[in-house]
Amino acid sequence: MSHVSFLDQVYRMYEKAAAHTKHTDGIIDQIRICNSVYAMEFPLKRDDGSIGVVKAWRAEHSHHKLPVKGGIRFAPNVNEDEVVALATLMTFKCAIVDVPFGGAKGGVKIDRRDYSQTEIERITRRLTFELMKKNLIGPGVDVPAPDYGTGAKEMAWILDTYNQFTDQPLDALACVTGKPLGQGGIHGRTEATGRGVFFGIREACQDKAAMDELGWNVGLKDKTVVVQGLGNVGYHAALYLQEGGATIVGLAEYEGAIHNPDGLDVKDVVRHRKETGSILNYPGATNIENSVEALELPCHILVPAALEAVITTRNASRIQARMIGEGANGPVTADADAILLEKGCMILPDVYLNAGGVTVSYFEWLRNLSHVRFGRMNKRFSQSSSEKVLRAIEKGTGVKLDETLIQEAIAGGDEVDLVNSGLEETMSAAYHQIAEAARKEKTDLRTAAFIVAINKVAVAYKEMGIFP
Ligand code: NAD
C-alpha cells in the first residue's frame, strides 16, 4: 500500500489535468473540493445478543447537479479519505458519460464475512435511517447504488426502509439504484459495470491509431487478458471479454490466482470456486498462491477489478500487460501510473472505464421516475413502422427479402436491449471524446478524461451563474 492517501492520489491526477485547462485557480479549487462528509457511528445488536458499533460515512462531493450519486461500499479498511476520494471520482465519472448527477460515495467499515445475513440487514436498514435523518438520501438529493461488498439485496433493504419513513411515496423507488428487478430494478444493471468495461476495452482495441502505437492488431480476437477480482465487475468484465473473442489467461481472487496460457472458461472457474470454496486447483491451470503476482503475468490486457492501490511503485515495473483496464476504482497509484506510462502502457482509467454502472443506474432512476418500462410505449409502433418500410422496399424493387432477416430487423427492442444499446453508445462516445482530448493535448487517457470532466463541470457551474 502506498503511503500517499487515495485522496491525494486522485488530487495529483486532477492537478495534472487541471494544468491543461484555462480555468482560474478558484474554479479549479471549487471543482476539486468535497462539499460535505457525514460520519456516523451506530450500535448493532449481534445475533448472539452482544452489542457492536459500526462506523460509516457518506460523502457528497459536488452539488453542481442533483441528485448526487454513488455506491455504498462494505469493506473492512474503508475510511473517510477513501470515501471522499471515491465520491470525487464519481463527480468526474458522471461528467464523462454525461450522466446529470453530482458525485457521492458511502462506506461502512465492516468485513461482511464476519456478519450473518440478518446482521447485514440490520446494518443496512440502520444506515438508511441515519441517512434519512440528515436528508442524505432521496430521489432528488442523494441516490446510493451497489459497490464493493454490496448488491441488489442491500439496495432492496435500503428501498424498503426508505419507503417506511418517507412522506413522498410516489417517487420513492428512485431513492436507490441497483435494486432487484421485482422492486424497481432495471434489466442489465447487475452486469452493467462489467459490460461497460468490456465495451470500453473493445472500443480501444478497435482504435487503429491506439493499436498502432502498441504495435497490436485491431480487435479483441488475438488478445490475452488477466482479471483480478471475480466479483460483480470482474466476473462480468471477464465473461464479456471471453465472449467477445479475447482469451482469459489469468484470474485472481483473494485466496490465490490461476493461470492457463491456453485460456480459462470464466463461468466454469466460478462454478469450480463455488463447489470447492477456492479458485485454486482448477483443472489444467497453474496455481499462483500469492494472488497479487497474477498482475505480473504475461498478457495483453490487465483488468484490476477488486480494490484500489494494487499497482504501486513496488510492482509497476514488473507489469507485462501493455493495456490496463481499470475495472476497480483507483487500482493504480499516481507514481505507478507514471511508471506504466513511461513503459508505453495504455491505461483506460476508472473514471471512464467503470462508468457503465452509473450510466445504467441513471437509466433505472429515469425509469423509476417515469413509472414506465422502457420500450412499453413504442415497441409495437416501431415494429410496424420498420415492417412497412421493408415491405415497401420489397414492393418497389420486386425483390422478396429473406423473411428471417425481416423478422430480425423489425424486432423492437426489449428493455434489456435498450439498456445495453444505451450503455454501448455511451461507452463508445465517451471513449472517442477522451481519445480526442488525449491526442489534442498530447497526453494520456486518464489526464484527458479528467480534462473532459473538469471542462464539463465548469460549464455546468457557469450555466448555474456561479462562475462568471
Ligand atoms: P464485489 O464485492 O462484487 O467484488 C470484489 C471481488 O474482489 C470479490 O470477489 C473479492 O473477493 C475480490 N477481491 C478482494 N480482494 C482481492 C484481492 N486482493 N485480490 C483479488 N481479488 C480480491 O465488488 P465490485 O462491485 O465488483 O467492485 C469492485 C471494484 O469495482 C471496486 O473498486 C468498486 O468501487 C468498483 N466499481 C464497482 C461498481 C459496481 O457497479 N459494483 C461500479 C463502479 C466501480
JSON list of N, CA and C in Angstrom, two decimals, residues 17-84:
[
{"chain": "A", "resi": 17, "resn": "ALA", "atom": "N", "xyz": [-4.21, 17.21, -14.80]},
{"chain": "A", "resi": 17, "resn": "ALA", "atom": "CA", "xyz": [-5.17, 17.55, -15.86]},
{"chain": "A", "resi": 17, "resn": "ALA", "atom": "C", "xyz": [-5.52, 19.03, -15.83]},
{"chain": "A", "resi": 18, "resn": "ALA", "atom": "N", "xyz": [-5.68, 19.58, -14.61]},
{"chain": "A", "resi": 18, "resn": "ALA", "atom": "CA", "xyz": [-6.08, 20.99, -14.48]},
{"chain": "A", "resi": 18, "resn": "ALA", "atom": "C", "xyz": [-5.09, 21.91, -15.18]},
{"chain": "A", "resi": 19, "resn": "ALA", "atom": "N", "xyz": [-3.80, 21.50, -15.17]},
{"chain": "A", "resi": 19, "resn": "ALA", "atom": "CA", "xyz": [-2.75, 22.32, -15.79]},
{"chain": "A", "resi": 19, "resn": "ALA", "atom": "C", "xyz": [-2.97, 22.45, -17.31]},
{"chain": "A", "resi": 20, "resn": "HIS", "atom": "N", "xyz": [-3.75, 21.55, -17.88]},
{"chain": "A", "resi": 20, "resn": "HIS", "atom": "CA", "xyz": [-4.04, 21.62, -19.33]},
{"chain": "A", "resi": 20, "resn": "HIS", "atom": "C", "xyz": [-5.23, 22.54, -19.63]},
{"chain": "A", "resi": 21, "resn": "THR", "atom": "N", "xyz": [-5.94, 22.99, -18.57]},
{"chain": "A", "resi": 21, "resn": "THR", "atom": "CA", "xyz": [-7.14, 23.80, -18.82]},
{"chain": "A", "resi": 21, "resn": "THR", "atom": "C", "xyz": [-6.82, 25.28, -18.58]},
{"chain": "A", "resi": 22, "resn": "LYS", "atom": "N", "xyz": [-7.80, 26.13, -18.95]},
{"chain": "A", "resi": 22, "resn": "LYS", "atom": "CA", "xyz": [-7.55, 27.57, -18.80]},
{"chain": "A", "resi": 22, "resn": "LYS", "atom": "C", "xyz": [-8.36, 28.16, -17.65]},
{"chain": "A", "resi": 23, "resn": "HIS", "atom": "N", "xyz": [-8.93, 27.32, -16.80]},
{"chain": "A", "resi": 23, "resn": "HIS", "atom": "CA", "xyz": [-9.76, 27.83, -15.71]},
{"chain": "A", "resi": 23, "resn": "HIS", "atom": "C", "xyz": [-8.89, 28.48, -14.63]},
{"chain": "A", "resi": 24, "resn": "THR", "atom": "N", "xyz": [-9.50, 29.43, -13.92]},
{"chain": "A", "resi": 24, "resn": "THR", "atom": "CA", "xyz": [-8.76, 30.10, -12.85]},
{"chain": "A", "resi": 24, "resn": "THR", "atom": "C", "xyz": [-8.54, 29.13, -11.69]},
{"chain": "A", "resi": 25, "resn": "ASP", "atom": "N", "xyz": [-7.60, 29.48, -10.80]},
{"chain": "A", "resi": 25, "resn": "ASP", "atom": "CA", "xyz": [-7.32, 28.62, -9.64]},
{"chain": "A", "resi": 25, "resn": "ASP", "atom": "C", "xyz": [-8.57, 28.42, -8.79]},
{"chain": "A", "resi": 26, "resn": "GLY", "atom": "N", "xyz": [-9.38, 29.49, -8.70]},
{"chain": "A", "resi": 26, "resn": "GLY", "atom": "CA", "xyz": [-10.60, 29.40, -7.89]},
{"chain": "A", "resi": 26, "resn": "GLY", "atom": "C", "xyz": [-11.55, 28.34, -8.43]},
{"chain": "A", "resi": 27, "resn": "ILE", "atom": "N", "xyz": [-11.72, 28.34, -9.72]},
{"chain": "A", "resi": 27, "resn": "ILE", "atom": "CA", "xyz": [-12.63, 27.36, -10.34]},
{"chain": "A", "resi": 27, "resn": "ILE", "atom": "C", "xyz": [-12.07, 25.95, -10.16]},
{"chain": "A", "resi": 28, "resn": "ILE", "atom": "N", "xyz": [-10.78, 25.82, -10.38]},
{"chain": "A", "resi": 28, "resn": "ILE", "atom": "CA", "xyz": [-10.15, 24.50, -10.24]},
{"chain": "A", "resi": 28, "resn": "ILE", "atom": "C", "xyz": [-10.29, 24.00, -8.79]},
{"chain": "A", "resi": 29, "resn": "ASP", "atom": "N", "xyz": [-10.13, 24.90, -7.83]},
{"chain": "A", "resi": 29, "resn": "ASP", "atom": "CA", "xyz": [-10.32, 24.51, -6.41]},
{"chain": "A", "resi": 29, "resn": "ASP", "atom": "C", "xyz": [-11.76, 24.09, -6.16]},
{"chain": "A", "resi": 30, "resn": "GLN", "atom": "N", "xyz": [-12.69, 24.89, -6.66]},
{"chain": "A", "resi": 30, "resn": "GLN", "atom": "CA", "xyz": [-14.11, 24.62, -6.42]},
{"chain": "A", "resi": 30, "resn": "GLN", "atom": "C", "xyz": [-14.52, 23.27, -7.00]},
{"chain": "A", "resi": 31, "resn": "ILE", "atom": "N", "xyz": [-14.00, 22.93, -8.17]},
{"chain": "A", "resi": 31, "resn": "ILE", "atom": "CA", "xyz": [-14.38, 21.66, -8.80]},
{"chain": "A", "resi": 31, "resn": "ILE", "atom": "C", "xyz": [-13.75, 20.48, -8.05]},
{"chain": "A", "resi": 32, "resn": "ARG", "atom": "N", "xyz": [-12.60, 20.73, -7.41]},
{"chain": "A", "resi": 32, "resn": "ARG", "atom": "CA", "xyz": [-11.88, 19.65, -6.73]},
{"chain": "A", "resi": 32, "resn": "ARG", "atom": "C", "xyz": [-12.45, 19.33, -5.34]},
{"chain": "A", "resi": 33, "resn": "ILE", "atom": "N", "xyz": [-12.84, 20.36, -4.60]},
{"chain": "A", "resi": 33, "resn": "ILE", "atom": "CA", "xyz": [-13.15, 20.15, -3.17]},
{"chain": "A", "resi": 33, "resn": "ILE", "atom": "C", "xyz": [-14.43, 19.33, -2.96]},
{"chain": "A", "resi": 34, "resn": "CYS", "atom": "N", "xyz": [-14.45, 18.67, -1.79]},
{"chain": "A", "resi": 34, "resn": "CYS", "atom": "CA", "xyz": [-15.62, 17.84, -1.45]},
{"chain": "A", "resi": 34, "resn": "CYS", "atom": "C", "xyz": [-16.58, 18.68, -0.62]},
{"chain": "A", "resi": 35, "resn": "ASN", "atom": "N", "xyz": [-17.82, 18.77, -1.08]},
{"chain": "A", "resi": 35, "resn": "ASN", "atom": "CA", "xyz": [-18.79, 19.61, -0.40]},
{"chain": "A", "resi": 35, "resn": "ASN", "atom": "C", "xyz": [-19.01, 19.19, 1.05]},
{"chain": "A", "resi": 36, "resn": "SER", "atom": "N", "xyz": [-19.25, 17.93, 1.30]},
{"chain": "A", "resi": 36, "resn": "SER", "atom": "CA", "xyz": [-19.53, 17.52, 2.68]},
{"chain": "A", "resi": 36, "resn": "SER", "atom": "C", "xyz": [-19.32, 16.03, 2.89]},
{"chain": "A", "resi": 37, "resn": "VAL", "atom": "N", "xyz": [-18.96, 15.69, 4.13]},
{"chain": "A", "resi": 37, "resn": "VAL", "atom": "CA", "xyz": [-18.84, 14.28, 4.52]},
{"chain": "A", "resi": 37, "resn": "VAL", "atom": "C", "xyz": [-19.55, 14.11, 5.85]},
{"chain": "A", "resi": 38, "resn": "TYR", "atom": "N", "xyz": [-20.38, 13.11, 5.92]},
{"chain": "A", "resi": 38, "resn": "TYR", "atom": "CA", "xyz": [-21.09, 12.84, 7.17]},
{"chain": "A", "resi": 38, "resn": "TYR", "atom": "C", "xyz": [-20.55, 11.54, 7.74]},
{"chain": "A", "resi": 39, "resn": "ALA", "atom": "N", "xyz": [-20.07, 11.59, 8.98]},
{"chain": "A", "resi": 39, "resn": "ALA", "atom": "CA", "xyz": [-19.53, 10.39, 9.63]},
{"chain": "A", "resi": 39, "resn": "ALA", "atom": "C", "xyz": [-20.54, 9.90, 10.66]},
{"chain": "A", "resi": 40, "resn": "MET", "atom": "N", "xyz": [-20.77, 8.61, 10.66]},
{"chain": "A", "resi": 40, "resn": "MET", "atom": "CA", "xyz": [-21.77, 8.04, 11.59]},
{"chain": "A", "resi": 40, "resn": "MET", "atom": "C", "xyz": [-21.15, 6.92, 12.40]},
{"chain": "A", "resi": 41, "resn": "GLU", "atom": "N", "xyz": [-21.66, 6.72, 13.60]},
{"chain": "A", "resi": 41, "resn": "GLU", "atom": "CA", "xyz": [-21.35, 5.51, 14.37]},
{"chain": "A", "resi": 41, "resn": "GLU", "atom": "C", "xyz": [-22.65, 5.09, 14.99]},
{"chain": "A", "resi": 42, "resn": "PHE", "atom": "N", "xyz": [-23.03, 3.85, 14.78]},
{"chain": "A", "resi": 42, "resn": "PHE", "atom": "CA", "xyz": [-24.31, 3.41, 15.36]},
{"chain": "A", "resi": 42, "resn": "PHE", "atom": "C", "xyz": [-24.18, 1.99, 15.92]},
{"chain": "A", "resi": 43, "resn": "PRO", "atom": "N", "xyz": [-25.06, 1.67, 16.88]},
{"chain": "A", "resi": 43, "resn": "PRO", "atom": "CA", "xyz": [-24.96, 0.36, 17.51]},
{"chain": "A", "resi": 43, "resn": "PRO", "atom": "C", "xyz": [-25.57, -0.75, 16.65]},
{"chain": "A", "resi": 44, "resn": "LEU", "atom": "N", "xyz": [-25.05, -1.94, 16.82]},
{"chain": "A", "resi": 44, "resn": "LEU", "atom": "CA", "xyz": [-25.60, -3.11, 16.13]},
{"chain": "A", "resi": 44, "resn": "LEU", "atom": "C", "xyz": [-25.80, -4.22, 17.16]},
{"chain": "A", "resi": 45, "resn": "LYS", "atom": "N", "xyz": [-27.03, -4.70, 17.23]},
{"chain": "A", "resi": 45, "resn": "LYS", "atom": "CA", "xyz": [-27.25, -5.85, 18.10]},
{"chain": "A", "resi": 45, "resn": "LYS", "atom": "C", "xyz": [-26.88, -7.11, 17.32]},
{"chain": "A", "resi": 46, "resn": "ARG", "atom": "N", "xyz": [-25.83, -7.81, 17.78]},
{"chain": "A", "resi": 46, "resn": "ARG", "atom": "CA", "xyz": [-25.37, -9.00, 17.09]},
{"chain": "A", "resi": 46, "resn": "ARG", "atom": "C", "xyz": [-26.32, -10.17, 17.37]},
{"chain": "A", "resi": 47, "resn": "ASP", "atom": "N", "xyz": [-26.24, -11.20, 16.55]},
{"chain": "A", "resi": 47, "resn": "ASP", "atom": "CA", "xyz": [-27.13, -12.35, 16.71]},
{"chain": "A", "resi": 47, "resn": "ASP", "atom": "C", "xyz": [-26.98, -13.02, 18.08]},
{"chain": "A", "resi": 48, "resn": "ASP", "atom": "N", "xyz": [-25.77, -12.94, 18.67]},
{"chain": "A", "resi": 48, "resn": "ASP", "atom": "CA", "xyz": [-25.57, -13.58, 19.97]},
{"chain": "A", "resi": 48, "resn": "ASP", "atom": "C", "xyz": [-26.01, -12.68, 21.13]},
{"chain": "A", "resi": 49, "resn": "GLY", "atom": "N", "xyz": [-26.61, -11.54, 20.84]},
{"chain": "A", "resi": 49, "resn": "GLY", "atom": "CA", "xyz": [-27.14, -10.65, 21.87]},
{"chain": "A", "resi": 49, "resn": "GLY", "atom": "C", "xyz": [-26.17, -9.55, 22.28]},
{"chain": "A", "resi": 50, "resn": "SER", "atom": "N", "xyz": [-24.89, -9.67, 21.88]},
{"chain": "A", "resi": 50, "resn": "SER", "atom": "CA", "xyz": [-23.92, -8.63, 22.24]},
{"chain": "A", "resi": 50, "resn": "SER", "atom": "C", "xyz": [-24.14, -7.39, 21.36]},
{"chain": "A", "resi": 51, "resn": "ILE", "atom": "N", "xyz": [-23.55, -6.27, 21.78]},
{"chain": "A", "resi": 51, "resn": "ILE", "atom": "CA", "xyz": [-23.70, -5.02, 21.03]},
{"chain": "A", "resi": 51, "resn": "ILE", "atom": "C", "xyz": [-22.37, -4.65, 20.39]},
{"chain": "A", "resi": 52, "resn": "GLY", "atom": "N", "xyz": [-22.40, -4.35, 19.11]},
{"chain": "A", "resi": 52, "resn": "GLY", "atom": "CA", "xyz": [-21.21, -3.87, 18.41]},
{"chain": "A", "resi": 52, "resn": "GLY", "atom": "C", "xyz": [-21.46, -2.45, 17.94]},
{"chain": "A", "resi": 53, "resn": "VAL", "atom": "N", "xyz": [-20.37, -1.78, 17.54]},
{"chain": "A", "resi": 53, "resn": "VAL", "atom": "CA", "xyz": [-20.54, -0.43, 17.00]},
{"chain": "A", "resi": 53, "resn": "VAL", "atom": "C", "xyz": [-20.06, -0.43, 15.55]},
{"chain": "A", "resi": 54, "resn": "VAL", "atom": "N", "xyz": [-20.83, 0.19, 14.68]},
{"chain": "A", "resi": 54, "resn": "VAL", "atom": "CA", "xyz": [-20.48, 0.22, 13.26]},
{"chain": "A", "resi": 54, "resn": "VAL", "atom": "C", "xyz": [-20.17, 1.66, 12.85]},
{"chain": "A", "resi": 55, "resn": "LYS", "atom": "N", "xyz": [-19.08, 1.82, 12.11]},
{"chain": "A", "resi": 55, "resn": "LYS", "atom": "CA", "xyz": [-18.67, 3.14, 11.60]},
{"chain": "A", "resi": 55, "resn": "LYS", "atom": "C", "xyz": [-19.07, 3.26, 10.14]},
{"chain": "A", "resi": 56, "resn": "ALA", "atom": "N", "xyz": [-19.58, 4.41, 9.74]},
{"chain": "A", "resi": 56, "resn": "ALA", "atom": "CA", "xyz": [-19.95, 4.59, 8.33]},
{"chain": "A", "resi": 56, "resn": "ALA", "atom": "C", "xyz": [-19.79, 6.06, 7.93]},
{"chain": "A", "resi": 57, "resn": "TRP", "atom": "N", "xyz": [-19.69, 6.28, 6.61]},
{"chain": "A", "resi": 57, "resn": "TRP", "atom": "CA", "xyz": [-19.56, 7.64, 6.09]},
{"chain": "A", "resi": 57, "resn": "TRP", "atom": "C", "xyz": [-20.42, 7.79, 4.83]},
{"chain": "A", "resi": 58, "resn": "ARG", "atom": "N", "xyz": [-20.87, 9.00, 4.57]},
{"chain": "A", "resi": 58, "resn": "ARG", "atom": "CA", "xyz": [-21.43, 9.35, 3.26]},
{"chain": "A", "resi": 58, "resn": "ARG", "atom": "C", "xyz": [-20.81, 10.68, 2.84]},
{"chain": "A", "resi": 59, "resn": "ALA", "atom": "N", "xyz": [-20.15, 10.68, 1.70]},
{"chain": "A", "resi": 59, "resn": "ALA", "atom": "CA", "xyz": [-19.54, 11.91, 1.18]},
{"chain": "A", "resi": 59, "resn": "ALA", "atom": "C", "xyz": [-20.34, 12.37, -0.02]},
{"chain": "A", "resi": 60, "resn": "GLU", "atom": "N", "xyz": [-20.67, 13.66, -0.04]},
{"chain": "A", "resi": 60, "resn": "GLU", "atom": "CA", "xyz": [-21.30, 14.26, -1.22]},
{"chain": "A", "resi": 60, "resn": "GLU", "atom": "C", "xyz": [-20.28, 15.23, -1.80]},
{"chain": "A", "resi": 61, "resn": "HIS", "atom": "N", "xyz": [-19.70, 14.84, -2.90]},
{"chain": "A", "resi": 61, "resn": "HIS", "atom": "CA", "xyz": [-18.59, 15.63, -3.42]},
{"chain": "A", "resi": 61, "resn": "HIS", "atom": "C", "xyz": [-19.02, 16.93, -4.07]},
{"chain": "A", "resi": 62, "resn": "SER", "atom": "N", "xyz": [-20.01, 16.82, -4.98]},
{"chain": "A", "resi": 62, "resn": "SER", "atom": "CA", "xyz": [-20.35, 18.03, -5.73]},
{"chain": "A", "resi": 62, "resn": "SER", "atom": "C", "xyz": [-21.85, 18.14, -5.97]},
{"chain": "A", "resi": 63, "resn": "HIS", "atom": "N", "xyz": [-22.39, 19.30, -5.68]},
{"chain": "A", "resi": 63, "resn": "HIS", "atom": "CA", "xyz": [-23.82, 19.52, -5.87]},
{"chain": "A", "resi": 63, "resn": "HIS", "atom": "C", "xyz": [-24.10, 20.31, -7.14]},
{"chain": "A", "resi": 64, "resn": "HIS", "atom": "N", "xyz": [-23.15, 20.32, -8.09]},
{"chain": "A", "resi": 64, "resn": "HIS", "atom": "CA", "xyz": [-23.39, 21.11, -9.31]},
{"chain": "A", "resi": 64, "resn": "HIS", "atom": "C", "xyz": [-24.54, 20.53, -10.12]},
{"chain": "A", "resi": 65, "resn": "LYS", "atom": "N", "xyz": [-24.85, 19.24, -9.86]},
{"chain": "A", "resi": 65, "resn": "LYS", "atom": "CA", "xyz": [-26.06, 18.61, -10.43]},
{"chain": "A", "resi": 65, "resn": "LYS", "atom": "C", "xyz": [-26.68, 17.80, -9.31]},
{"chain": "A", "resi": 66, "resn": "LEU", "atom": "N", "xyz": [-27.99, 17.74, -9.29]},
{"chain": "A", "resi": 66, "resn": "LEU", "atom": "CA", "xyz": [-28.67, 16.95, -8.27]},
{"chain": "A", "resi": 66, "resn": "LEU", "atom": "C", "xyz": [-29.61, 15.95, -8.93]},
{"chain": "A", "resi": 67, "resn": "PRO", "atom": "N", "xyz": [-29.79, 14.77, -8.37]},
{"chain": "A", "resi": 67, "resn": "PRO", "atom": "CA", "xyz": [-29.20, 14.32, -7.11]},
{"chain": "A", "resi": 67, "resn": "PRO", "atom": "C", "xyz": [-27.70, 14.02, -7.26]},
{"chain": "A", "resi": 68, "resn": "VAL", "atom": "N", "xyz": [-27.07, 13.80, -6.10]},
{"chain": "A", "resi": 68, "resn": "VAL", "atom": "CA", "xyz": [-25.72, 13.24, -6.16]},
{"chain": "A", "resi": 68, "resn": "VAL", "atom": "C", "xyz": [-25.87, 11.73, -6.14]},
{"chain": "A", "resi": 69, "resn": "LYS", "atom": "N", "xyz": [-24.84, 11.06, -6.63]},
{"chain": "A", "resi": 69, "resn": "LYS", "atom": "CA", "xyz": [-24.98, 9.61, -6.79]},
{"chain": "A", "resi": 69, "resn": "LYS", "atom": "C", "xyz": [-23.66, 8.91, -6.54]},
{"chain": "A", "resi": 70, "resn": "GLY", "atom": "N", "xyz": [-23.74, 7.74, -5.91]},
{"chain": "A", "resi": 70, "resn": "GLY", "atom": "CA", "xyz": [-22.53, 6.95, -5.70]},
{"chain": "A", "resi": 70, "resn": "GLY", "atom": "C", "xyz": [-22.86, 5.72, -4.88]},
{"chain": "A", "resi": 71, "resn": "GLY", "atom": "N", "xyz": [-22.05, 4.69, -5.05]},
{"chain": "A", "resi": 71, "resn": "GLY", "atom": "CA", "xyz": [-22.31, 3.41, -4.39]},
{"chain": "A", "resi": 71, "resn": "GLY", "atom": "C", "xyz": [-22.06, 3.45, -2.90]},
{"chain": "A", "resi": 72, "resn": "ILE", "atom": "N", "xyz": [-22.48, 2.37, -2.25]},
{"chain": "A", "resi": 72, "resn": "ILE", "atom": "CA", "xyz": [-22.16, 2.16, -0.83]},
{"chain": "A", "resi": 72, "resn": "ILE", "atom": "C", "xyz": [-21.29, 0.92, -0.75]},
{"chain": "A", "resi": 73, "resn": "ARG", "atom": "N", "xyz": [-20.14, 1.09, -0.10]},
{"chain": "A", "resi": 73, "resn": "ARG", "atom": "CA", "xyz": [-19.15, 0.02, -0.01]},
{"chain": "A", "resi": 73, "resn": "ARG", "atom": "C", "xyz": [-19.15, -0.56, 1.40]},
{"chain": "A", "resi": 74, "resn": "PHE", "atom": "N", "xyz": [-19.15, -1.88, 1.50]},
{"chain": "A", "resi": 74, "resn": "PHE", "atom": "CA", "xyz": [-18.96, -2.55, 2.79]},
{"chain": "A", "resi": 74, "resn": "PHE", "atom": "C", "xyz": [-17.57, -3.18, 2.74]},
{"chain": "A", "resi": 75, "resn": "ALA", "atom": "N", "xyz": [-16.63, -2.63, 3.47]},
{"chain": "A", "resi": 75, "resn": "ALA", "atom": "CA", "xyz": [-15.27, -3.17, 3.41]},
{"chain": "A", "resi": 75, "resn": "ALA", "atom": "C", "xyz": [-14.55, -2.88, 4.73]},
{"chain": "A", "resi": 76, "resn": "PRO", "atom": "N", "xyz": [-13.65, -3.77, 5.15]},
{"chain": "A", "resi": 76, "resn": "PRO", "atom": "CA", "xyz": [-13.01, -3.61, 6.46]},
{"chain": "A", "resi": 76, "resn": "PRO", "atom": "C", "xyz": [-12.07, -2.42, 6.56]},
{"chain": "A", "resi": 77, "resn": "ASN", "atom": "N", "xyz": [-11.48, -2.02, 5.44]},
{"chain": "A", "resi": 77, "resn": "ASN", "atom": "CA", "xyz": [-10.48, -0.94, 5.51]},
{"chain": "A", "resi": 77, "resn": "ASN", "atom": "C", "xyz": [-11.02, 0.42, 5.09]},
{"chain": "A", "resi": 78, "resn": "VAL", "atom": "N", "xyz": [-12.32, 0.51, 4.85]},
{"chain": "A", "resi": 78, "resn": "VAL", "atom": "CA", "xyz": [-12.85, 1.77, 4.35]},
{"chain": "A", "resi": 78, "resn": "VAL", "atom": "C", "xyz": [-12.65, 2.87, 5.40]},
{"chain": "A", "resi": 79, "resn": "ASN", "atom": "N", "xyz": [-12.36, 4.07, 4.93]},
{"chain": "A", "resi": 79, "resn": "ASN", "atom": "CA", "xyz": [-12.18, 5.20, 5.86]},
{"chain": "A", "resi": 79, "resn": "ASN", "atom": "C", "xyz": [-12.65, 6.48, 5.16]},
{"chain": "A", "resi": 80, "resn": "GLU", "atom": "N", "xyz": [-12.60, 7.59, 5.90]},
{"chain": "A", "resi": 80, "resn": "GLU", "atom": "CA", "xyz": [-13.16, 8.83, 5.36]},
{"chain": "A", "resi": 80, "resn": "GLU", "atom": "C", "xyz": [-12.42, 9.28, 4.10]},
{"chain": "A", "resi": 81, "resn": "ASP", "atom": "N", "xyz": [-11.10, 9.18, 4.13]},
{"chain": "A", "resi": 81, "resn": "ASP", "atom": "CA", "xyz": [-10.29, 9.59, 2.99]},
{"chain": "A", "resi": 81, "resn": "ASP", "atom": "C", "xyz": [-10.71, 8.83, 1.72]},
{"chain": "A", "resi": 82, "resn": "GLU", "atom": "N", "xyz": [-10.90, 7.52, 1.89]},
{"chain": "A", "resi": 82, "resn": "GLU", "atom": "CA", "xyz": [-11.27, 6.68, 0.74]},
{"chain": "A", "resi": 82, "resn": "GLU", "atom": "C", "xyz": [-12.65, 7.07, 0.19]},
{"chain": "A", "resi": 83, "resn": "VAL", "atom": "N", "xyz": [-13.58, 7.30, 1.11]},
{"chain": "A", "resi": 83, "resn": "VAL", "atom": "CA", "xyz": [-14.95, 7.64, 0.69]},
{"chain": "A", "resi": 83, "resn": "VAL", "atom": "C", "xyz": [-14.95, 8.98, -0.07]},
{"chain": "A", "resi": 84, "resn": "VAL", "atom": "N", "xyz": [-14.17, 9.93, 0.42]},
{"chain": "A", "resi": 84, "resn": "VAL", "atom": "CA", "xyz": [-14.11, 11.23, -0.26]},
{"chain": "A", "resi": 84, "resn": "VAL", "atom": "C", "xyz": [-13.44, 11.07, -1.64]}
]
